[in-house]
């Protein structure tokens, strides 16, 4: 018998590879494709979601960095031309929206973290002062031919967007215990309540009715009740009844209503998500139902990224100033606005996955002191501060002026 | 033992590096140029064509860099690892197994 030759292990592998070259190539390809699939389904969305927990928990450093950016936008001399939407009215709306959302976001962070209240009061008051400047009122004044503040007590015409959004910001200031604008707050809320004594829904512009703008007005009534002990329950209940009976489709909020009370547009995500946020200050049941319908009918994930369809499945439509761009059926505004109700109603999965999408397309630049969303600008930063910090105003947070 | 990476993989990794650099440059330009609202305005035409192009290019590059590049890098890395393993085993065998040089050379040439 001859001596058995010792073969090194690597040589054995090499020999096996040579004999099984076809199988080796197959294994190579399969393992590589497995990496590709795993990489595609796991890595990108997890990378983009890495700050979602901090936002969901209301981490003070994370929120303060964005709040500083928003405060800088409020301090800067912005004007409607900053936004360049191609429409003078929309430029004005966006300037107004920037200050309104700034006030909401600032106040919400202080409600969750009372130690921030002194600084937040200053910033909220500054944002409200901006809302009252002639330049921030011009879009409404030009549409109606009369100023929304000067005619508070003398007209019953709508102005519901300006007054509703302003009323919410004023209510948040009051919730922080600041009475600086208390008289104006009371006057705005009284005007909304008086005008709602007649029609079920008020006009945003002459001949134009949007349920989501009315949701802001109803939210303002609810917030006023919480902070002053007022009672607008009848108005709030009437709005909820009207919406549930006439202006929902598959549980989603119809975007516009004609002068005859019939739907002027379809039910859409941008109005439903923002409406769920606004109405949460007055009627939590309606707010939750809107969010659950949005979650059921419009929310989807793609490669782990959460997104909200602007129109229900099977329907298509173009992007407009409300929806922002629509990509593959998913709307930018509806997706961003959905952050607020998902946080309000503790839907952490939806919040996390939607935040991943916001991070992907918003491209936040996180510095040592400030965070700013590159593709958002002043309006995007302010909206995201409000949506990412959405919270309940507890009954214990009563106004100092009460 | 040295294992050379095929040129196509080197070109790929250099391309990835260039894309990341382009992304950072566009991110900086977008932030400084204040063209953010071009995207939110849903192409209503209020902004210049250059701003709209810049914003669209940024979004495309960002999606590629964040969503497409990581899994493709993993895919290519797996291919490179298999390539290196195959060449490595072939060359070691050639150096350590007496009387089998021809076979080893054949494997190393694959």
PDB file of N, CA, C and O in Angstrom, chain A residues 369-402:
ATOM      1  N   UNK A 369     -26.572  73.169  15.837  1.00  0.00           N
ATOM      2  CA  UNK A 369     -27.626  73.933  16.525  1.00  0.00           C
ATOM      3  C   UNK A 369     -28.986  73.841  15.838  1.00  0.00           C
ATOM      4  O   UNK A 369     -30.005  74.026  16.468  1.00  0.00           O
ATOM      5  N   UNK A 370     -28.964  73.621  14.520  1.00  0.00           N
ATOM      6  CA  UNK A 370     -30.232  73.685  13.786  1.00  0.00           C
ATOM      7  C   UNK A 370     -30.407  72.488  12.860  1.00  0.00           C
ATOM      8  O   UNK A 370     -29.435  71.917  12.383  1.00  0.00           O
ATOM      9  N   UNK A 371     -31.660  72.152  12.612  1.00  0.00           N
ATOM     10  CA  UNK A 371     -32.017  71.172  11.585  1.00  0.00           C
ATOM     11  C   UNK A 371     -32.952  71.869  10.608  1.00  0.00           C
ATOM     12  O   UNK A 371     -33.869  72.582  11.026  1.00  0.00           O
ATOM     13  N   UNK A 372     -32.710  71.665   9.320  1.00  0.00           N
ATOM     14  CA  UNK A 372     -33.598  72.247   8.322  1.00  0.00           C
ATOM     15  C   UNK A 372     -33.796  71.246   7.186  1.00  0.00           C
ATOM     16  O   UNK A 372     -32.844  70.576   6.783  1.00  0.00           O
ATOM     17  N   UNK A 373     -35.029  71.138   6.717  1.00  0.00           N
ATOM     18  CA  UNK A 373     -35.302  70.210   5.617  1.00  0.00           C
ATOM     19  C   UNK A 373     -35.020  70.929   4.296  1.00  0.00           C
ATOM     20  O   UNK A 373     -35.683  71.923   3.965  1.00  0.00           O
ATOM     21  N   UNK A 374     -34.052  70.398   3.559  1.00  0.00           N
ATOM     22  CA  UNK A 374     -33.540  71.079   2.372  1.00  0.00           C
ATOM     23  C   UNK A 374     -34.628  71.367   1.351  1.00  0.00           C
ATOM     24  O   UNK A 374     -34.662  72.436   0.764  1.00  0.00           O
ATOM     25  N   UNK A 375     -35.512  70.400   1.114  1.00  0.00           N
ATOM     26  CA  UNK A 375     -36.524  70.603   0.080  1.00  0.00           C
ATOM     27  C   UNK A 375     -37.795  71.227   0.654  1.00  0.00           C
ATOM     28  O   UNK A 375     -38.784  71.377  -0.061  1.00  0.00           O
ATOM     29  N   UNK A 376     -37.772  71.578   1.924  1.00  0.00           N
ATOM     30  CA  UNK A 376     -38.974  72.129   2.546  1.00  0.00           C
ATOM     31  C   UNK A 376     -39.006  73.644   2.598  1.00  0.00           C
ATOM     32  O   UNK A 376     -40.051  74.248   2.427  1.00  0.00           O
ATOM     33  N   UNK A 377     -37.849  74.257   2.860  1.00  0.00           N
ATOM     34  CA  UNK A 377     -37.816  75.706   3.013  1.00  0.00           C
ATOM     35  C   UNK A 377     -38.604  76.136   4.241  1.00  0.00           C
ATOM     36  O   UNK A 377     -38.930  75.318   5.115  1.00  0.00           O
ATOM     37  N   UNK A 378     -38.939  77.420   4.344  1.00  0.00           N
ATOM     38  CA  UNK A 378     -39.645  77.914   5.536  1.00  0.00           C
ATOM     39  C   UNK A 378     -40.958  77.170   5.803  1.00  0.00           C
ATOM     40  O   UNK A 378     -41.222  76.750   6.926  1.00  0.00           O
ATOM     41  N   UNK A 379     -41.773  77.001   4.759  1.00  0.00           N
ATOM     42  CA  UNK A 379     -43.067  76.346   4.963  1.00  0.00           C
ATOM     43  C   UNK A 379     -42.890  74.885   5.358  1.00  0.00           C
ATOM     44  O   UNK A 379     -43.537  74.393   6.288  1.00  0.00           O
ATOM     45  N   UNK A 380     -41.999  74.187   4.666  1.00  0.00           N
ATOM     46  CA  UNK A 380     -41.777  72.770   4.959  1.00  0.00           C
ATOM     47  C   UNK A 380     -41.258  72.566   6.372  1.00  0.00           C
ATOM     48  O   UNK A 380     -41.719  71.678   7.096  1.00  0.00           O
ATOM     49  N   UNK A 381     -40.313  73.397   6.789  1.00  0.00           N
ATOM     50  CA  UNK A 381     -39.784  73.281   8.153  1.00  0.00           C
ATOM     51  C   UNK A 381     -40.887  73.522   9.185  1.00  0.00           C
ATOM     52  O   UNK A 381     -40.998  72.795  10.175  1.00  0.00           O
ATOM     53  N   UNK A 382     -41.694  74.549   8.950  1.00  0.00           N
ATOM     54  CA  UNK A 382     -42.741  74.882   9.922  1.00  0.00           C
ATOM     55  C   UNK A 382     -43.809  73.796   9.983  1.00  0.00           C
ATOM     56  O   UNK A 382     -44.239  73.386  11.073  1.00  0.00           O
ATOM     57  N   UNK A 383     -44.228  73.299   8.814  1.00  0.00           N
ATOM     58  CA  UNK A 383     -45.242  72.225   8.800  1.00  0.00           C
ATOM     59  C   UNK A 383     -44.707  70.988   9.510  1.00  0.00           C
ATOM     60  O   UNK A 383     -45.384  70.375  10.341  1.00  0.00           O
ATOM     61  N   UNK A 384     -43.462  70.633   9.202  1.00  0.00           N
ATOM     62  CA  UNK A 384     -42.926  69.409   9.804  1.00  0.00           C
ATOM     63  C   UNK A 384     -42.741  69.565  11.314  1.00  0.00           C
ATOM     64  O   UNK A 384     -42.949  68.614  12.069  1.00  0.00           O
ATOM     65  N   UNK A 385     -42.383  70.761  11.765  1.00  0.00           N
ATOM     66  CA  UNK A 385     -42.298  70.961  13.222  1.00  0.00           C
ATOM     67  C   UNK A 385     -43.670  70.724  13.854  1.00  0.00           C
ATOM     68  O   UNK A 385     -43.778  70.049  14.889  1.00  0.00           O
ATOM     69  N   UNK A 386     -44.714  71.240  13.228  1.00  0.00           N
ATOM     70  CA  UNK A 386     -46.063  71.064  13.787  1.00  0.00           C
ATOM     71  C   UNK A 386     -46.507  69.603  13.710  1.00  0.00           C
ATOM     72  O   UNK A 386     -47.080  69.068  14.671  1.00  0.00           O
ATOM     73  N   UNK A 387     -46.247  68.940  12.585  1.00  0.00           N
ATOM     74  CA  UNK A 387     -46.719  67.560  12.416  1.00  0.00           C
ATOM     75  C   UNK A 387     -45.923  66.587  13.292  1.00  0.00           C
ATOM     76  O   UNK A 387     -46.469  65.657  13.869  1.00  0.00           O
ATOM     77  N   UNK A 388     -44.615  66.802  13.382  1.00  0.00           N
ATOM     78  CA  UNK A 388     -43.758  65.868  14.125  1.00  0.00           C
ATOM     79  C   UNK A 388     -43.920  66.001  15.639  1.00  0.00           C
ATOM     80  O   UNK A 388     -43.492  65.121  16.384  1.00  0.00           O
ATOM     81  N   UNK A 389     -44.517  67.110  16.094  1.00  0.00           N
ATOM     82  CA  UNK A 389     -44.674  67.312  17.532  1.00  0.00           C
ATOM     83  C   UNK A 389     -46.147  67.338  17.950  1.00  0.00           C
ATOM     84  O   UNK A 389     -46.456  67.739  19.074  1.00  0.00           O
ATOM     85  N   UNK A 390     -47.036  66.935  17.026  1.00  0.00           N
ATOM     86  CA  UNK A 390     -48.481  66.997  17.313  1.00  0.00           C
ATOM     87  C   UNK A 390     -48.788  66.297  18.636  1.00  0.00           C
ATOM     88  O   UNK A 390     -48.310  65.190  18.894  1.00  0.00           O
ATOM     89  N   UNK A 391     -49.554  66.953  19.445  1.00  0.00           N
ATOM     90  CA  UNK A 391     -49.859  66.393  20.770  1.00  0.00           C
ATOM     91  C   UNK A 391     -51.215  66.898  21.234  1.00  0.00           C
ATOM     92  O   UNK A 391     -51.766  67.848  20.661  1.00  0.00           O
ATOM     93  N   UNK A 392     -51.754  66.268  22.265  1.00  0.00           N
ATOM     94  CA  UNK A 392     -53.020  66.733  22.824  1.00  0.00           C
ATOM     95  C   UNK A 392     -52.757  67.904  23.755  1.00  0.00           C
ATOM     96  O   UNK A 392     -51.732  67.950  24.428  1.00  0.00           O
ATOM     97  N   UNK A 393     -53.689  68.828  23.773  1.00  0.00           N
ATOM     98  CA  UNK A 393     -53.608  69.915  24.758  1.00  0.00           C
ATOM     99  C   UNK A 393     -54.391  69.440  25.974  1.00  0.00           C
ATOM    100  O   UNK A 393     -55.614  69.345  25.928  1.00  0.00           O
ATOM    101  N   UNK A 394     -53.697  69.096  27.043  1.00  0.00           N
ATOM    102  CA  UNK A 394     -54.404  68.516  28.198  1.00  0.00           C
ATOM    103  C   UNK A 394     -55.298  69.531  28.887  1.00  0.00           C
ATOM    104  O   UNK A 394     -55.043  70.737  28.855  1.00  0.00           O
ATOM    105  N   UNK A 395     -56.325  69.027  29.525  1.00  0.00           N
ATOM    106  CA  UNK A 395     -57.294  69.888  30.199  1.00  0.00           C
ATOM    107  C   UNK A 395     -56.653  70.658  31.345  1.00  0.00           C
ATOM    108  O   UNK A 395     -57.136  71.709  31.736  1.00  0.00           O
ATOM    109  N   UNK A 396     -55.554  70.131  31.863  1.00  0.00           N
ATOM    110  CA  UNK A 396     -54.902  70.808  32.993  1.00  0.00           C
ATOM    111  C   UNK A 396     -54.168  72.067  32.566  1.00  0.00           C
ATOM    112  O   UNK A 396     -53.847  72.908  33.382  1.00  0.00           O
ATOM    113  N   UNK A 397     -53.874  72.189  31.262  1.00  0.00           N
ATOM    114  CA  UNK A 397     -53.153  73.363  30.784  1.00  0.00           C
ATOM    115  C   UNK A 397     -54.129  74.496  30.552  1.00  0.00           C
ATOM    116  O   UNK A 397     -54.456  74.845  29.421  1.00  0.00           O
ATOM    117  N   UNK A 398     -54.589  75.079  31.594  1.00  0.00           N
ATOM    118  CA  UNK A 398     -55.553  76.158  31.466  1.00  0.00           C
ATOM    119  C   UNK A 398     -54.837  77.495  31.366  1.00  0.00           C
ATOM    120  O   UNK A 398     -53.721  77.667  31.823  1.00  0.00           O
ATOM    121  N   UNK A 399     -55.519  78.431  30.774  1.00  0.00           N
ATOM    122  CA  UNK A 399     -54.910  79.735  30.543  1.00  0.00           C
ATOM    123  C   UNK A 399     -54.663  80.495  31.837  1.00  0.00           C
ATOM    124  O   UNK A 399     -55.448  80.443  32.771  1.00  0.00           O
ATOM    125  N   UNK A 400     -53.542  81.235  31.842  1.00  0.00           N
ATOM    126  CA  UNK A 400     -53.244  82.072  33.001  1.00  0.00           C
ATOM    127  C   UNK A 400     -54.252  83.205  33.137  1.00  0.00           C
ATOM    128  O   UNK A 400     -54.450  83.758  34.216  1.00  0.00           O
ATOM    129  N   UNK A 401     -54.884  83.515  32.015  1.00  0.00           N
ATOM    130  CA  UNK A 401     -55.800  84.661  32.027  1.00  0.00           C
ATOM    131  C   UNK A 401     -57.192  84.280  32.479  1.00  0.00           C
ATOM    132  O   UNK A 401     -58.054  85.121  32.612  1.00  0.00           O
ATOM    133  N   UNK A 402     -57.396  82.999  32.714  1.00  0.00           N
ATOM    134  CA  UNK A 402     -58.752  82.552  33.046  1.00  0.00           C
ATOM    135  C   UNK A 402     -59.194  83.054  34.406  1.00  0.00           C
ATOM    136  O   UNK A 402     -58.445  83.035  35.370  1.00  0.00           O
TER     137      UNK A 402
END
